[in-house]
């Protein structure tokens, strides 16, 4: 049980692209004071918790509403997530505008779409829809909550993390994360393709 929890936690943690999120967070909050940066990190964490739990818990109802089969969505979500992973591996990344002085960047663009981007949304919908039973759902949601809180902690200590790893170190960690995300994407894609062909 502990091993399964840790496996679920790690998969969700990497899907949230933590080190890419840290790099984007540092870039968008560079003009903030340390206190403002920490407050923003807390806001981002809360926004990600709410959005990811909604996606994780209500994915199957979204599929039913639009008449999409889970395996068809697995194929699409796996492809989108794989493209996002390749973008991380290649060191690319979309440049986000922090907006004006009155804009709160915690929800947009930091929580969505930087932490919870298109690929992450697809992966959360698929993973959540694969869980059956209240006990398993509670177990999975706890793992998801722990994964998001870990990302939140990394954002909270992002300045110290940058001093420890440096810009190059964060870039390397982001690329390594991309490799893990690519393998998760491939698993989602080929599981959906196999089930779709068999169906």
Tab-separated table of C-alpha atoms in Angstrom, residues 5 8 12 53 56 127-128 131 135-145:
chain	number	residue	atom	x	y	z
A	5	UNK	CA	0.976	5.504	-2.669
A	8	UNK	CA	1.053	7.444	-7.473
A	12	UNK	CA	1.465	13.045	-10.146
A	53	UNK	CA	-8.764	18.034	-7.497
A	56	UNK	CA	-9.094	14.476	-10.935
A	127	UNK	CA	-5.720	9.233	-14.076
A	128	UNK	CA	-8.739	10.325	-12.066
A	131	UNK	CA	-9.763	5.258	-10.148
A	135	UNK	CA	-11.409	4.183	-0.769
A	136	UNK	CA	-9.208	4.277	-3.859
A	137	UNK	CA	-10.354	7.807	-4.658
A	138	UNK	CA	-9.453	9.006	-1.163
A	139	UNK	CA	-6.093	7.261	-1.478
A	140	UNK	CA	-5.397	8.867	-4.882
A	141	UNK	CA	-6.580	12.322	-3.787
A	142	UNK	CA	-4.245	12.167	-0.783
A	143	UNK	CA	-1.343	11.349	-3.107
A	144	UNK	CA	-2.378	14.223	-5.399
A	145	UNK	CA	-2.609	16.626	-2.463
